[in-house]
């Protein structure tokens, strides 16, 4: 297989996605779950830029990537706020204990 | 070769971020992923995204994480995992294989037509996106307020008790007012 830059970065996308997905599946700490989400979004960002480079439309994908970065940051902020408030109310960061939020 | 090295380093950083025993180390490894990816974006001729990713991904988000960790505190990380690890491995490798099957190998470059500048695309073609970003940033500010909000309830009092007590107090006040009216 010809390993062009495009293919190398697609392999990178797959590796980062796999790492993030694995983290989401096994982690129980709320803050680490947000970290795993961040890794997945970074993989998506890399995929976006790769697609732009492959089709010579790098400016279009750059403008899309800016949107993704903003959304990603907001997700991180909300996730952190959620984690801090859960820690204050329930005294734990374990996502299994969140089931006690059931009304 | 350089590209492959950068991406391999980014993947290793990501693995360390997942495996790290302390939250602070995980956060720093995540910042490392961001920094390496921004170098990669620069090499892919996407300098604007590289700059934004470096400043926001490696800077702002890391500061936020560190702040949140300092508020929420470290917690024992040696909990058993959510799913059994072999099952997680199987699921992850299965999805990675499917993704690889569809994506690889990719041959590039079909439309070498000249493209409008970034500013034109960003402000004119994708104006709606800019609007959505403004709304998102507003939501982010609200989220930050939630992060900074002081806790009213101590840890051993669940929220429901607090609400019940508040309602009780309000009822008592209303009764007292009614008594005043009748007496008057």
Short mmCIF file of C-alpha atoms in Angstrom, two decimals:
data_model
loop_
_atom_site.label_atom_id
_atom_site.label_comp_id
_atom_site.label_asym_id
_atom_site.label_seq_id
_atom_site.Cartn_x
_atom_site.Cartn_y
_atom_site.Cartn_z
CA UNK A 1 0.00 0.00 0.00
CA UNK A 2 1.31 3.38 -0.95
CA UNK A 3 1.70 5.32 2.28
CA UNK A 4 1.05 8.86 1.15
CA UNK A 5 0.57 11.67 3.67
CA UNK A 6 -3.18 11.26 3.33
CA UNK A 7 -3.05 7.60 4.23
CA UNK A 8 -0.67 8.21 7.12
CA UNK A 9 -2.96 10.78 8.63
CA UNK A 10 -6.00 8.56 8.08
CA UNK A 11 -4.22 5.85 10.06
CA UNK A 12 -3.61 8.49 12.72
CA UNK A 13 -7.32 9.32 12.74
CA UNK A 14 -8.19 5.66 13.27
CA UNK A 15 -5.64 5.27 16.08
CA UNK A 16 -6.83 8.37 17.93
CA UNK A 17 -10.48 7.35 17.52
CA UNK A 18 -9.71 3.88 18.85
CA UNK A 19 -7.89 5.29 21.87
CA UNK A 20 -10.72 7.71 22.65
CA UNK A 21 -13.39 5.06 22.23
CA UNK A 22 -11.50 2.66 24.48
CA UNK A 23 -11.27 5.40 27.09
CA UNK A 24 -15.00 6.08 26.89
CA UNK A 25 -15.72 2.38 27.34
CA UNK A 26 -13.55 1.70 30.36
CA UNK A 27 -13.19 4.96 32.31
CA UNK A 28 -15.37 5.80 35.28
CA UNK A 29 -13.97 9.12 36.39
CA UNK A 30 -16.12 11.94 35.01
CA UNK A 31 -13.16 14.22 34.19
CA UNK A 32 -11.33 11.42 32.39
CA UNK A 33 -14.46 10.72 30.36
CA UNK A 34 -14.32 14.34 29.18
CA UNK A 35 -10.64 13.82 28.29
CA UNK A 36 -11.56 10.76 26.21
CA UNK A 37 -14.25 12.83 24.45
CA UNK A 38 -11.63 15.48 23.68
CA UNK A 39 -9.38 12.85 22.09
CA UNK A 40 -12.25 11.66 19.87
CA UNK A 41 -13.00 15.23 18.75
CA UNK A 42 -9.32 15.76 17.97
CA UNK A 43 -9.43 12.67 15.77
CA UNK A 44 -12.45 14.12 13.96
CA UNK A 45 -10.59 17.39 13.50
CA UNK A 46 -7.61 15.56 12.02
CA UNK A 47 -9.95 13.69 9.67
CA UNK A 48 -11.52 16.95 8.55
CA UNK A 49 -8.19 18.57 7.74
CA UNK A 50 -7.04 15.41 5.97
CA UNK A 51 -10.16 15.41 3.80
CA UNK A 52 -9.50 19.03 2.88
CA UNK A 53 -5.89 18.31 1.99
CA UNK A 54 -6.90 15.30 -0.08
CA UNK A 55 -9.41 17.26 -2.14
CA UNK A 56 -7.48 20.57 -2.31
CA UNK A 57 -10.16 22.42 -0.37
CA UNK A 58 -8.12 23.25 2.68
CA UNK A 59 -9.71 26.67 3.22
CA UNK A 60 -13.23 25.25 3.37
CA UNK A 61 -12.19 22.60 5.87
CA UNK A 62 -10.28 25.17 7.91
CA UNK A 63 -13.45 27.21 8.32
CA UNK A 64 -15.33 24.05 9.34
CA UNK A 65 -12.55 23.06 11.73
CA UNK A 66 -12.82 26.40 13.51
CA UNK A 67 -16.47 25.62 14.22
CA UNK A 68 -15.51 22.18 15.49
CA UNK A 69 -12.87 23.66 17.83
CA UNK A 70 -15.38 26.14 19.28
CA UNK A 71 -17.99 23.43 19.81
CA UNK A 72 -15.36 21.15 21.32
CA UNK A 73 -14.25 23.81 23.80
CA UNK A 74 -17.83 24.49 24.84
CA UNK A 75 -18.37 20.77 25.37
CA UNK A 76 -15.27 20.68 27.57
CA UNK A 77 -16.47 23.68 29.60
CA UNK A 78 -19.93 22.22 30.13
CA UNK A 79 -18.45 18.83 30.99
CA UNK A 80 -16.13 20.39 33.56
CA UNK A 81 -18.97 22.41 35.10
CA UNK A 82 -21.02 19.22 35.27
CA UNK A 83 -18.17 17.33 36.91
CA UNK A 84 -17.53 20.06 39.48
CA UNK A 85 -21.20 20.35 40.40
CA UNK A 86 -21.61 16.56 40.62
CA UNK A 87 -18.58 16.42 42.88
CA UNK A 88 -20.06 19.12 45.10
CA UNK A 89 -23.54 17.61 45.32
CA UNK A 90 -22.71 13.92 45.43
CA UNK A 91 -19.16 13.95 46.73
CA UNK A 92 -17.86 11.65 44.00
CA UNK A 93 -16.70 11.72 40.39
CA UNK A 94 -17.64 8.11 39.66
CA UNK A 95 -20.13 7.99 36.79
CA UNK A 96 -21.80 4.91 38.27
CA UNK A 97 -22.92 6.96 41.25
CA UNK A 98 -24.77 9.30 38.90
CA UNK A 99 -27.62 6.80 38.87
CA UNK A 100 -28.52 8.13 42.32
CA UNK A 101 -29.64 11.30 40.53
CA UNK A 102 -32.75 9.38 39.51
CA UNK A 103 -35.76 11.33 40.76
CA UNK B 1 8.31 10.00 7.79
CA UNK B 2 8.08 13.15 9.89
CA UNK B 3 4.30 13.04 9.54
CA UNK B 4 4.15 9.44 10.74
CA UNK B 5 6.41 10.27 13.71
CA UNK B 6 4.24 13.20 14.78
CA UNK B 7 1.06 11.15 14.57
CA UNK B 8 2.65 8.23 16.42
CA UNK B 9 3.72 10.61 19.18
CA UNK B 10 0.18 12.04 19.31
CA UNK B 11 -1.30 8.56 19.62
CA UNK B 12 1.13 7.63 22.39
CA UNK B 13 0.25 10.84 24.23
CA UNK B 14 -3.44 9.99 23.88
CA UNK B 15 -2.82 6.50 25.30
CA UNK B 16 -0.93 8.01 28.22
CA UNK B 17 -3.79 10.47 28.78
CA UNK B 18 -6.19 7.53 29.09
CA UNK B 19 -3.86 5.41 31.21
CA UNK B 20 -2.53 8.13 33.52
CA UNK B 21 -3.15 7.52 37.20
CA UNK B 22 -3.48 11.18 38.11
CA UNK B 23 -5.89 13.60 36.51
CA UNK B 24 -3.25 16.33 36.20
CA UNK B 25 -0.89 14.09 34.21
CA UNK B 26 -3.75 13.03 31.94
CA UNK B 27 -4.55 16.68 31.27
CA UNK B 28 -0.93 17.45 30.39
CA UNK B 29 -0.77 14.49 28.01
CA UNK B 30 -3.98 15.77 26.39
CA UNK B 31 -2.32 19.15 25.91
CA UNK B 32 0.57 17.27 24.30
CA UNK B 33 -1.85 15.64 21.83
CA UNK B 34 -3.18 19.10 20.95
CA UNK B 35 0.27 20.57 20.45
CA UNK B 36 1.44 17.69 18.24
CA UNK B 37 -1.73 17.84 16.17
CA UNK B 38 -1.32 21.57 15.67
CA UNK B 39 2.21 20.96 14.33
CA UNK B 40 0.71 18.39 11.99
CA UNK B 41 -1.99 20.84 10.83
CA UNK B 42 0.70 23.40 10.09
CA UNK B 43 2.56 20.87 7.97
CA UNK B 44 -0.70 20.07 6.15
CA UNK B 45 -0.86 23.77 5.17
CA UNK B 46 -3.70 24.66 7.52
CA UNK B 47 -1.93 27.32 9.62
CA UNK B 48 -5.07 29.04 10.91
CA UNK B 49 -6.47 25.88 12.42
CA UNK B 50 -3.01 25.08 13.78
CA UNK B 51 -2.83 28.39 15.61
CA UNK B 52 -6.37 28.12 16.99
CA UNK B 53 -5.86 24.51 18.03
CA UNK B 54 -2.62 25.39 19.80
CA UNK B 55 -4.06 28.34 21.68
CA UNK B 56 -7.47 26.87 22.46
CA UNK B 57 -6.82 23.14 22.59
CA UNK B 58 -3.45 23.17 24.31
CA UNK B 59 -3.91 26.43 26.22
CA UNK B 60 -7.44 27.33 27.23
CA UNK B 61 -8.81 23.82 27.63
CA UNK B 62 -5.80 22.74 29.68
CA UNK B 63 -6.20 25.71 32.00
CA UNK B 64 -9.88 24.86 32.36
CA UNK B 65 -9.11 21.24 33.16
CA UNK B 66 -6.51 22.19 35.74
CA UNK B 67 -8.92 24.65 37.33
CA UNK B 68 -11.72 22.08 37.44
CA UNK B 69 -9.41 19.45 38.90
CA UNK B 70 -8.24 21.87 41.57
CA UNK B 71 -11.88 22.55 42.47
CA UNK B 72 -13.16 18.99 42.22
CA UNK B 73 -10.05 17.34 43.62
CA UNK B 74 -8.22 14.19 42.68
CA UNK B 75 -9.92 10.93 43.36
CA UNK B 76 -8.66 7.39 43.67
CA UNK B 77 -8.16 6.18 40.12
CA UNK B 78 -7.80 2.48 40.78
CA UNK B 79 -11.47 1.73 40.29
CA UNK B 80 -12.45 -1.30 38.25
CA UNK B 81 -13.30 -0.35 34.68
CA UNK B 82 -16.82 0.17 33.40
CA UNK B 83 -16.75 -2.70 30.91
CA UNK B 84 -14.53 -5.75 31.18
CA UNK B 85 -11.31 -4.80 29.38
CA UNK B 86 -11.28 -7.70 26.86
CA UNK B 87 -14.79 -6.74 25.72
CA UNK B 88 -13.71 -3.11 25.30
CA UNK B 89 -10.69 -4.27 23.28
CA UNK B 90 -12.88 -6.37 21.00
CA UNK B 91 -15.36 -3.52 20.42
CA UNK B 92 -12.62 -0.98 19.75
CA UNK B 93 -10.63 -3.15 17.35
CA UNK B 94 -13.81 -4.13 15.54
CA UNK B 95 -14.80 -0.49 14.97
CA UNK B 96 -11.23 0.46 14.02
CA UNK B 97 -11.14 -2.39 11.50
CA UNK B 98 -14.43 -1.31 9.93
CA UNK B 99 -13.22 2.29 9.72
CA UNK B 100 -9.94 1.19 8.16
CA UNK B 101 -11.79 -1.01 5.70
CA UNK B 102 -13.81 1.95 4.44
CA UNK B 103 -11.11 4.62 4.58
CA UNK B 104 -7.92 2.96 3.41
CA UNK B 105 -6.25 3.24 1.01
CA UNK B 106 -7.30 6.68 -0.15
CA UNK B 107 -5.95 8.23 -3.30
CA UNK B 108 -6.00 11.99 -3.21
CA UNK B 109 -6.70 14.97 -5.35
CA UNK B 110 -9.50 15.22 -7.82
CA UNK B 111 -10.34 18.91 -8.03
CA UNK B 112 -7.34 21.20 -8.32
CA UNK B 113 -9.61 24.17 -9.00
CA UNK B 114 -8.57 27.39 -7.31
CA UNK B 115 -10.32 27.99 -4.02
CA UNK B 116 -11.56 31.24 -2.46
CA UNK B 117 -9.58 32.60 0.45
CA UNK B 118 -10.25 31.57 4.03
CA UNK B 119 -11.79 34.93 4.91
CA UNK B 120 -14.27 34.74 2.02
CA UNK B 121 -15.36 31.25 2.93
CA UNK B 122 -15.50 31.91 6.65
CA UNK B 123 -17.41 35.20 6.63
CA UNK B 124 -19.52 34.83 3.48
CA UNK B 125 -20.14 31.21 2.55
CA UNK B 126 -20.38 29.96 6.10
CA UNK B 127 -21.89 32.99 7.81
CA UNK B 128 -24.45 30.81 9.56
CA UNK B 129 -21.64 28.85 11.17
CA UNK B 130 -20.24 32.05 12.63
CA UNK B 131 -23.65 32.83 14.11
CA UNK B 132 -23.83 29.34 15.60
CA UNK B 133 -20.37 29.82 17.06
CA UNK B 134 -21.51 33.00 18.80
CA UNK B 135 -24.43 31.10 20.33
CA UNK B 136 -22.08 28.30 21.36
CA UNK B 137 -19.67 30.71 23.02
CA UNK B 138 -22.62 32.18 24.92
CA UNK B 139 -23.51 28.68 26.08
CA UNK B 140 -19.89 28.19 27.09
CA UNK B 141 -19.95 31.36 29.19
CA UNK B 142 -23.07 30.08 30.94
CA UNK B 143 -21.28 26.79 31.54
CA UNK B 144 -18.34 28.64 33.04
CA UNK B 145 -20.72 30.44 35.37
CA UNK B 146 -21.96 27.01 36.43
CA UNK B 147 -18.38 25.99 37.06
CA UNK B 148 -17.75 29.02 39.21
CA UNK B 149 -21.08 28.90 41.06
CA UNK B 150 -20.69 28.35 44.77
CA UNK B 151 -22.25 25.27 46.25
CA UNK B 152 -25.09 26.11 48.58
CA UNK B 153 -25.72 22.59 49.79
CA UNK B 154 -23.16 20.82 51.95
CA UNK B 155 -22.16 17.41 50.65
CA UNK B 156 -24.12 15.32 53.11
CA UNK B 157 -27.41 17.09 52.43
CA UNK B 158 -28.99 15.98 49.18
CA UNK B 159 -30.73 18.59 47.06
CA UNK B 160 -34.21 17.26 47.77
CA UNK B 161 -33.86 17.90 51.51
CA UNK B 162 -32.81 21.45 50.87
CA UNK B 163 -35.79 22.09 48.62
CA UNK B 164 -38.14 20.53 51.13
CA UNK B 165 -36.77 22.72 53.91
CA UNK B 166 -37.12 25.82 51.75
CA UNK B 167 -40.71 24.98 50.91
CA UNK B 168 -41.47 24.36 54.58
CA UNK B 169 -40.06 27.75 55.50
CA UNK B 170 -42.12 29.48 52.80
CA UNK B 171 -45.30 27.77 54.00
CA UNK B 172 -44.64 28.82 57.58
CA UNK B 173 -44.12 32.41 56.51
CA UNK B 174 -47.38 32.37 54.58
CA UNK B 175 -49.23 30.98 57.60
CA UNK B 176 -47.72 33.64 59.82
CA UNK B 177 -48.85 36.32 57.39
CA UNK B 178 -52.38 34.93 57.33
CA UNK B 179 -52.46 34.93 61.12
CA UNK B 180 -51.40 38.56 61.06
CA UNK B 181 -54.19 39.43 58.64
CA UNK B 182 -56.81 37.64 60.76
CA UNK B 183 -55.60 39.30 63.92
CA UNK B 184 -55.57 42.66 62.21
#
